Coordinates of C-alpha atoms and ligand atoms in Angstrom, one line a residue:
X1 CA 0.0 0.0 0.0
X2 CA 1.3 3.4 -0.9
X3 CA 0.0 6.0 1.4
X4 CA 1.1 9.7 1.3
X5 CA 1.4 9.7 5.1
X6 CA 2.3 6.6 7.0
X7 CA -0.2 5.6 9.7
X8 CA 0.9 5.1 13.3
X9 CA 3.2 2.1 13.6
X10 CA 1.7 1.4 17.0
X11 CA -1.6 0.8 18.8
X12 CA -2.7 2.9 21.7
X13 CA -2.7 0.8 24.8
X14 CA -3.3 3.5 27.4
X15 CA -5.1 6.8 27.1
X16 CA -4.8 10.1 28.9
X17 CA -8.1 12.2 28.9
X18 CA -7.7 15.8 27.9
X19 CA -9.9 18.6 29.3
X20 CA -11.6 21.1 26.9
X21 CA -12.3 24.7 27.7
X22 CA -14.5 27.3 26.1
X23 CA -13.3 30.3 24.2
X24 CA -14.5 32.6 26.9
X25 CA -12.6 30.7 29.5
X26 CA -9.5 30.8 27.4
X27 CA -9.6 34.6 27.1
X28 CA -9.5 34.9 30.9
X29 CA -7.0 32.1 31.3
X30 CA -4.6 33.7 28.9
X31 CA -5.0 37.2 30.5
X32 CA -4.3 35.6 34.0
X33 CA -1.2 34.0 32.5
X34 CA 0.2 37.4 31.6
X35 CA -0.3 36.6 27.9
X36 CA 2.6 34.2 28.1
X37 CA 1.6 30.7 27.1
X38 CA 4.4 29.2 29.2
X39 CA 2.4 30.3 32.2
X40 CA -0.8 28.4 31.2
X41 CA -1.6 25.3 33.2
X42 CA -1.4 22.2 30.9
X43 CA -4.9 21.4 32.1
X44 CA -6.1 24.5 30.3
X45 CA -4.5 23.4 27.1
X46 CA -6.4 21.1 24.6
X47 CA -3.5 20.2 22.3
X48 CA -0.1 21.1 23.6
X49 CA 2.4 21.9 20.9
X50 CA 4.6 24.0 23.1
X51 CA 7.5 21.6 22.8
X52 CA 8.6 18.2 21.8
X53 CA 10.9 18.1 24.8
X54 CA 10.1 15.4 27.3
X55 CA 6.5 15.3 26.1
X56 CA 6.5 12.1 24.1
X57 CA 4.9 8.8 24.9
X58 CA 7.1 5.9 26.0
X59 CA 6.7 2.4 24.6
X60 CA 5.8 -0.8 26.4
X61 CA 9.4 -1.9 26.2
X62 CA 10.5 1.3 27.8
X63 CA 8.0 0.9 30.7
X64 CA 9.1 -2.7 31.1
X65 CA 12.8 -1.6 31.2
X66 CA 12.0 0.7 34.1
X67 CA 11.1 -2.3 36.2
X68 CA 14.7 -3.5 36.0
X69 CA 16.1 -0.1 36.9
X70 CA 19.0 -0.4 39.4
X71 CA 19.0 2.5 41.9
X72 CA 22.5 2.0 43.2
X73 CA 24.2 5.4 43.8
X74 CA 27.4 4.2 42.2
X75 CA 28.0 1.8 39.3
X76 CA 24.4 0.7 38.8
X77 CA 23.5 -1.9 36.2
X78 CA 21.3 0.7 34.6
X79 CA 24.2 3.0 34.0
X80 CA 26.2 0.3 32.3
X81 CA 23.3 -0.7 30.1
X82 CA 22.9 2.9 29.0
X83 CA 26.6 3.5 28.6
X84 CA 26.8 0.5 26.2
X85 CA 24.0 1.8 24.0
X86 CA 25.5 5.3 23.9
X87 CA 29.0 4.0 23.1
X88 CA 27.5 1.7 20.4
X89 CA 25.6 4.5 18.7
X90 CA 28.3 7.1 18.9
X91 CA 31.4 5.1 18.7
X92 CA 32.8 7.3 21.5
X93 CA 34.9 6.1 24.5
X94 CA 33.4 8.2 27.3
X95 CA 29.9 8.8 28.5
X96 CA 28.3 10.8 31.4
X97 CA 24.6 10.9 32.0
X98 CA 23.0 14.2 33.0
X99 CA 19.4 15.2 33.9
X100 CA 18.7 17.0 30.6
X101 CA 20.4 18.9 27.8
X102 CA 21.2 22.0 29.7
X103 CA 22.8 19.9 32.4
X104 CA 25.2 18.7 29.7
X105 CA 25.8 22.3 28.6
X106 CA 26.4 23.6 32.1
X107 CA 29.0 20.8 32.8
X108 CA 30.7 20.7 29.4
X109 CA 30.7 24.2 27.8
X110 CA 32.7 26.0 30.5
X111 CA 35.5 23.4 30.2
X112 CA 36.6 24.9 26.9
X113 CA 36.4 28.5 28.0
X114 CA 40.0 29.0 29.1
X115 CA 40.2 32.8 29.2
X116 CA 38.1 36.0 28.9
X117 CA 36.9 37.1 25.4
X118 CA 36.3 33.7 23.8
X119 CA 33.6 32.6 21.4
X120 CA 31.7 29.5 20.5
X121 CA 30.6 29.3 16.9
X122 CA 27.5 27.3 15.9
X123 CA 25.2 26.9 12.9
X124 CA 22.7 28.4 15.4
X125 CA 23.0 28.1 19.1
X126 CA 19.8 26.8 20.7
X127 CA 18.6 29.2 23.4
X128 CA 19.8 27.3 26.5
X129 CA 23.1 26.7 24.7
X130 CA 23.5 30.4 24.1
X131 CA 22.7 31.1 27.7
X132 CA 25.3 28.6 29.0
X133 CA 27.9 30.0 26.6
X134 CA 27.2 33.5 28.0
X135 CA 27.1 32.3 31.6
X136 CA 30.5 30.7 31.1
X137 CA 31.8 34.1 30.1
X138 CA 32.1 33.5 26.4
X139 CA 30.0 34.8 23.5
X140 CA 27.9 32.8 21.0
X141 CA 28.2 33.5 17.3
X142 CA 26.0 31.9 14.6
X143 CA 27.1 31.0 11.1
X144 CA 24.1 29.2 9.5
X145 CA 23.8 29.1 5.7
X146 CA 21.8 32.0 4.1
X147 CA 19.4 29.3 2.7
X148 CA 18.0 29.1 6.2
X149 CA 16.4 32.5 5.9
X150 CA 14.9 31.8 2.5
X151 CA 11.8 30.7 4.4
X152 CA 9.4 29.7 1.6
X153 CA 11.8 27.9 -0.8
X154 CA 13.0 24.3 -0.8
X155 CA 16.6 23.7 0.2
X156 CA 17.5 20.2 1.3
X157 CA 19.7 21.2 4.2
X158 CA 18.7 24.6 5.5
X159 CA 20.4 23.8 8.9
X160 CA 23.9 23.7 7.5
X161 CA 26.9 25.6 8.7
X162 CA 28.0 28.4 6.3
X163 CA 31.6 27.3 5.8
X164 CA 32.7 30.7 4.6
X165 CA 31.2 32.4 7.6
X166 CA 32.8 29.8 9.9
X167 CA 36.3 30.2 8.5
X168 CA 36.1 34.0 8.3
X169 CA 34.8 34.2 11.9
X170 CA 37.7 32.0 13.1
X171 CA 40.2 34.2 11.2
X172 CA 38.6 37.4 12.5
X173 CA 38.5 36.4 16.1
X174 CA 41.7 34.4 16.1
X175 CA 41.7 30.6 16.4
X176 CA 42.9 30.7 20.0
X177 CA 39.8 32.7 21.0
X178 CA 37.4 30.0 19.7
X179 CA 36.3 27.6 22.4
X180 CA 34.7 25.2 20.0
X181 CA 32.3 24.8 17.1
X182 CA 28.9 23.5 18.0
X183 CA 26.9 21.8 15.3
X184 CA 23.2 21.7 16.2
X185 CA 21.5 18.8 14.6
X186 CA 18.8 19.2 13.6
X187 CA 19.1 22.9 13.7
X188 CA 16.3 23.7 16.2
X189 CA 16.3 27.5 16.0
X190 CA 16.4 27.3 12.2
X191 CA 13.1 25.3 12.2
X192 CA 14.4 21.8 12.9
X193 CA 16.2 21.9 9.6
X194 CA 18.7 19.2 8.9
X195 CA 22.5 19.4 8.4
X196 CA 24.0 17.3 5.6
X197 CA 26.8 14.8 6.1
X198 CA 28.9 16.7 3.6
X199 CA 28.5 19.8 5.7
X200 CA 29.5 17.9 8.9
X201 CA 32.6 16.6 7.1
X202 CA 33.6 20.0 5.7
X203 CA 33.0 21.7 9.1
X204 CA 35.2 19.1 10.8
X205 CA 37.9 19.8 8.2
X206 CA 37.9 23.5 9.1
X207 CA 37.9 22.7 12.8
X208 CA 40.9 20.4 12.3
X209 CA 42.7 23.0 10.2
X210 CA 42.6 25.4 13.1
X211 CA 42.9 22.9 16.0
X212 CA 39.3 23.6 17.2
X213 CA 37.1 21.1 18.8
X214 CA 33.8 20.2 17.2
X215 CA 30.8 19.4 19.3
X216 CA 27.5 18.0 18.3
X217 CA 24.4 19.4 20.0
X218 CA 22.4 16.5 18.9
X219 CA 19.0 16.4 20.6
X220 CA 17.5 15.3 17.3
X221 CA 20.4 13.4 15.6
X222 CA 18.0 10.5 14.7
X223 CA 15.7 12.8 12.8
X224 CA 18.7 14.4 11.1
X225 CA 19.9 11.0 10.1
X226 CA 16.5 10.3 8.5
X227 CA 16.8 13.5 6.4
X228 CA 20.3 12.5 5.3
X229 CA 19.0 9.1 4.2
X230 CA 16.1 10.7 2.4
X231 CA 17.9 13.6 0.7
X232 CA 21.6 13.1 0.5
X233 CA 23.2 11.3 -2.4
X234 CA 24.8 8.0 -1.4
X235 CA 22.8 7.5 1.8
X236 CA 19.5 6.0 0.5
X237 CA 20.4 2.4 1.2
X238 CA 22.3 3.0 4.5
X239 CA 20.8 2.1 7.9
X240 CA 19.9 5.0 10.2
X241 CA 22.3 3.9 12.9
X242 CA 25.2 3.8 10.4
X243 CA 24.3 7.3 9.3
X244 CA 24.3 8.4 12.9
X245 CA 27.6 6.8 13.6
X246 CA 29.2 8.5 10.6
X247 CA 27.8 11.8 11.9
X248 CA 29.4 11.3 15.3
X249 CA 32.7 10.4 13.7
X250 CA 33.1 14.0 12.6
X251 CA 32.9 15.4 16.1
X252 CA 34.9 15.3 19.4
X253 CA 31.9 15.4 21.7
X254 CA 28.2 15.0 21.8
X255 CA 25.8 16.8 24.0
X256 CA 22.2 15.6 24.0
X257 CA 18.9 16.5 25.4
X258 CA 17.5 13.0 25.6
X259 CA 14.0 14.5 26.0
X260 CA 13.9 14.6 22.2
X261 CA 15.3 11.7 20.3
X262 CA 16.0 9.7 23.5
X263 CA 12.2 9.2 23.6
X264 CA 12.1 9.8 27.4
X265 CA 10.6 12.4 29.6
X266 CA 13.8 13.4 31.3
X267 CA 17.5 12.7 30.5
X268 CA 20.6 14.0 28.9
X269 CA 23.9 12.8 27.5
X270 CA 27.5 13.9 27.5
X271 CA 29.7 11.7 25.3
X272 CA 33.3 12.4 24.5
X273 CA 35.2 10.7 21.6
X274 CA 38.6 10.2 23.1
X275 CA 39.8 13.2 25.1
X276 CA 40.5 11.7 28.5
X277 CA 41.4 15.0 30.1
X278 CA 38.2 16.7 29.0
X279 CA 36.3 13.7 30.2
X280 CA 38.0 13.9 33.6
X281 CA 37.1 17.6 33.9
X282 CA 33.5 17.0 33.0
X283 CA 33.3 14.1 35.5
X284 CA 34.6 16.4 38.2
X285 CA 32.1 19.1 37.4
X286 CA 29.1 16.7 37.1
X287 CA 29.3 15.8 40.7
X288 CA 28.4 19.1 42.3
X289 CA 26.0 20.0 39.5
X290 CA 24.2 16.9 38.5
X291 CA 25.2 14.0 40.7
X292 CA 27.6 11.1 40.8
X293 CA 29.0 10.3 37.3
X294 CA 27.1 7.0 37.1
X295 CA 23.7 8.6 37.5
X296 CA 24.1 12.3 36.7
X297 CA 20.7 13.4 38.1
X298 CA 18.8 10.4 36.7
X299 CA 17.1 7.5 38.4
X300 CA 18.4 4.1 37.4
X301 CA 15.0 3.4 35.8
X302 CA 15.3 6.6 33.8
X303 CA 18.6 5.4 32.4
X304 CA 17.0 2.1 31.4
X305 CA 14.1 3.8 29.7
X306 CA 16.6 5.9 27.8
X307 CA 18.7 3.0 26.8
X308 CA 15.7 1.5 25.1
X309 CA 14.4 4.8 23.7
X310 CA 17.6 5.7 22.0
X311 CA 17.4 2.5 20.0
X312 CA 13.6 2.9 19.2
X313 CA 14.3 6.4 17.9
X314 CA 16.6 5.0 15.2
X315 CA 13.9 2.6 13.9
X316 CA 13.0 3.6 10.3
X317 CA 9.3 2.9 10.7
X318 CA 9.1 5.1 13.8
X319 CA 11.1 7.9 12.0
X320 CA 9.0 7.7 8.8
X321 CA 5.8 8.1 10.7
X322 CA 7.2 10.8 12.9
X323 CA 8.4 13.0 10.0
X324 CA 5.2 12.3 8.1
X325 CA 3.1 13.7 10.9
X326 CA 5.0 16.9 10.9
X327 CA 4.8 17.0 7.1
X328 CA 1.0 16.4 7.2
X329 CA 0.4 19.5 9.4
X330 CA 2.8 21.5 7.2
X331 CA 1.1 20.4 4.0
X332 CA -2.4 21.3 5.4
X333 CA -1.2 24.9 6.3
X334 CA 0.8 25.3 3.1
X335 CA -2.2 24.3 0.9
X336 CA -4.3 26.9 2.7
X337 CA -1.8 29.6 1.9
X338 CA -0.5 30.0 5.5
X339 CA 3.2 31.1 5.3
X340 CA 5.3 28.4 6.8
X341 CA 8.9 27.5 6.7
X342 CA 9.2 25.1 3.7
X343 CA 10.1 22.3 3.7
X344 CA 9.1 21.5 7.2
X345 CA 11.8 20.4 9.6
X346 CA 11.9 17.3 11.8
X347 CA 10.0 18.2 14.9
X348 CA 7.8 21.1 14.2
X349 CA 6.0 23.3 11.7
X350 CA 7.2 26.8 11.8
X351 CA 4.8 29.5 10.8
X352 CA 6.4 32.6 9.4
X353 CA 4.8 35.4 11.4
X354 CA 6.6 38.2 9.7
X355 CA 4.6 37.3 6.7
X356 CA 1.5 36.3 8.7
X357 CA 1.3 39.6 10.6
X358 CA 3.6 42.2 8.8
X359 CA 1.8 45.0 10.6
X360 CA 3.3 44.0 14.0
X361 CA 7.0 45.2 14.5
X362 CA 9.6 42.8 15.8
X363 CA 9.7 44.4 19.3
X364 CA 6.0 43.8 19.7
X365 CA 6.5 40.1 19.0
X366 CA 4.3 39.1 16.0
X367 CA 4.8 35.4 16.7
X368 CA 3.6 35.8 20.3
X369 CA 0.5 37.5 18.9
X370 CA -0.3 34.6 16.5
X371 CA 0.5 32.1 19.2
X372 CA -1.9 33.7 21.7
X373 CA -4.6 33.9 19.0
X374 CA -4.6 30.2 18.2
X375 CA -4.7 29.4 21.9
X376 CA -7.9 31.5 22.2
X377 CA -9.3 30.0 19.1
X378 CA -8.8 26.3 19.8
X379 CA -6.9 25.8 23.0
X380 CA -3.8 24.9 21.1
X381 CA -0.5 25.9 22.7
X382 CA 2.4 26.8 20.4
X383 CA 5.5 28.8 21.1
X384 CA 7.2 32.0 19.9
X385 CA 10.7 31.5 18.3
X386 CA 11.7 35.0 17.3
X387 CA 12.8 38.3 18.8
X388 CA 11.3 37.5 22.2
X389 CA 13.3 34.3 22.5
X390 CA 16.5 35.9 21.1
X391 CA 16.5 38.4 24.0
X392 CA 18.7 41.4 24.5
X393 CA 22.3 41.9 23.5
X394 CA 24.3 41.1 26.6
X395 CA 26.6 44.0 26.0
X396 CA 24.3 46.8 24.8
X397 CA 21.1 45.5 26.4
X398 CA 19.2 46.4 23.3
X399 CA 16.4 44.2 22.0
X400 CA 17.9 42.0 19.3
X401 CA 15.9 41.7 16.1
X402 CA 15.6 38.1 15.0
X403 CA 15.9 37.4 11.3
X404 CA 12.8 35.3 11.5
X405 CA 9.6 35.7 13.6
X406 CA 8.3 32.1 13.9
X407 CA 5.6 30.4 15.7
X408 CA 6.6 26.8 16.4
X409 CA 3.9 24.1 16.4
X410 CA 6.0 21.4 18.0
X411 CA 4.8 17.8 17.6
X412 CA 5.5 15.6 20.6
X413 CA 6.7 12.1 19.7
X414 CA 4.0 9.3 19.5
X415 CA 1.5 11.5 21.4
X416 CA -1.1 12.9 19.1
X417 CA -3.0 11.5 16.1
X418 CA -3.7 13.0 12.7
X419 CA -7.1 14.1 14.0
X420 CA -5.4 16.3 16.6
X421 CA -3.3 17.8 13.9
X422 CA -6.5 18.7 11.9
X423 CA -7.8 20.6 14.9
X424 CA -4.5 22.5 14.9
X425 CA -4.5 23.2 11.2
X426 CA -8.2 24.5 11.3
X427 CA -7.3 26.9 14.1
X428 CA -4.2 28.3 12.4
X429 CA -6.1 28.7 9.1
X430 CA -9.0 30.5 10.9
X431 CA -6.6 32.9 12.6
X432 CA -4.8 33.5 9.3
X433 CA -8.1 34.5 7.7
X434 CA -8.6 37.0 10.5
X435 CA -4.9 38.1 10.7
X436 CA -5.6 41.8 10.2
X437 CA -7.2 41.9 13.7
X438 CA -4.0 40.7 15.4
X439 CA -2.3 43.1 17.9
X440 CA 1.3 43.3 19.2
X441 CA 2.5 43.0 22.8
X442 CA 4.6 45.0 25.2
X443 CA 6.3 43.8 28.4
X444 CA 4.5 44.0 31.7
X445 CA 7.4 42.4 33.5
X446 CA 10.7 41.3 31.7
X447 CA 12.9 38.7 33.3
X448 CA 16.7 38.9 32.7
X449 CA 17.8 35.4 31.7
X450 CA 15.8 33.3 29.2
X451 CA 13.1 36.0 29.3
X452 CA 10.6 34.2 27.1
X453 CA 9.9 31.6 29.9
X454 CA 8.7 33.9 32.7
X455 CA 8.0 37.5 31.4
X456 CA 4.5 38.8 31.3
X457 CA 2.9 41.0 28.7
X458 CA 0.2 43.5 27.9
X459 CA -1.6 43.7 24.5
X460 CA -1.0 47.0 22.7
Ligands
PLP1 C1 16.2 21.0 24.0 C2 17.5 21.4 23.5 C3 18.6 21.7 24.4 C4 18.4 21.8 25.8 O1 17.9 20.6 26.4 P1 17.0 20.5 27.6 O2 16.8 19.0 27.8 O3 15.7 21.2 27.3 O4 17.7 21.1 28.8 C5 19.8 22.0 23.8 N1 20.0 22.0 22.5 C6 19.0 21.7 21.6 C7 19.3 21.7 20.1 C8 17.7 21.4 22.1 O5 16.8 21.1 21.2

């Protein structure tokens, strides 16, 4: 059978009821939340597309694996099971578990900041990564390919590093002032867009030329591997796990939020290829921040669920359906004329709110305006990825203008059906048809670090 979108490769064995609210209720709920969807109670949300982070459904095998979790403080069996899976997938020698991606960033990133005035360079730093770079006293520079900003046209690998920008930046800042190059795969802030194997390889060459470490921020490395298999010449017949392994071969370290392609609700990974000294430094730091190096803030049972989840996420049937679901929502919006980033990335559909609501200036956060409107319309929670998320310049304290003002409709893994996605599509299309009524927002309270999480707003 040749279907356009692959049906769920699983049956639903357990269900979680969801509450529905009325439009009148939602108007009040949003006002009480300071017009910041992060402050809504999940019970007041019908379909929650805020994030794909830790929101997925675990499989029966993962739940079963939790039963054999070994809760020993040091050297638990769960740790060794997880370690062996991580080493097998990455081909790396060293592994430290952490409680989530930012735990990995907090432990790892400061280790390469050896003096003031240094820089990390990334295709695009994810927001917590940028925050940890800045907290470590360094600065974060982005060198994504210009294709990334060509929102409506197809490019196979919009998440790629711009090699010219990378090399020029290294030369301009001086190679001794670069802490490392961080390749984010898929490129979350670019719309979950993939990075090609060729780009990984070429980036690694530049890193080697200047003696700079390459780090993979690989929360969605399995989805990235899927896109490589689908789009890059020479990879069609390769297994996903082999594509992943080749990807890892081009880096020196791997940081992962396992809440994405780990298919767990909490967890993170630091893996280091072969630098023993760097591993020792991270192991020393992980103790005060996360926990003893054989649990790193995780329960034994969490490590077992992750060991199983990491393998399930590399299954081609799982990945095909996963990417198809995202594509389905994207296609519905695209066909209705809603401006979206095209093609859609791996974990979300990004609606181009600069084109959606061009009458709202960047510092009145057009994507927040669209996000709030679809919540009121249908109880769907999305998230702003634009100038609000980008925050202020740490030196000048000015509002930075993001090149893109996006609303991210993030699809949790294995959680919702195509019917839920139809509700979402209908809501977005409805708001699009009434887009001229949308209004911008100003701060009521602005928090200093990662401001999009806790600030409150007033409609203008
Ligand atoms: C989610 C994410 C992080 C941070 O991970 P958490 O588990 O949320 O702390 C870092 N980098 C990327 C690319 C991410 O998607």
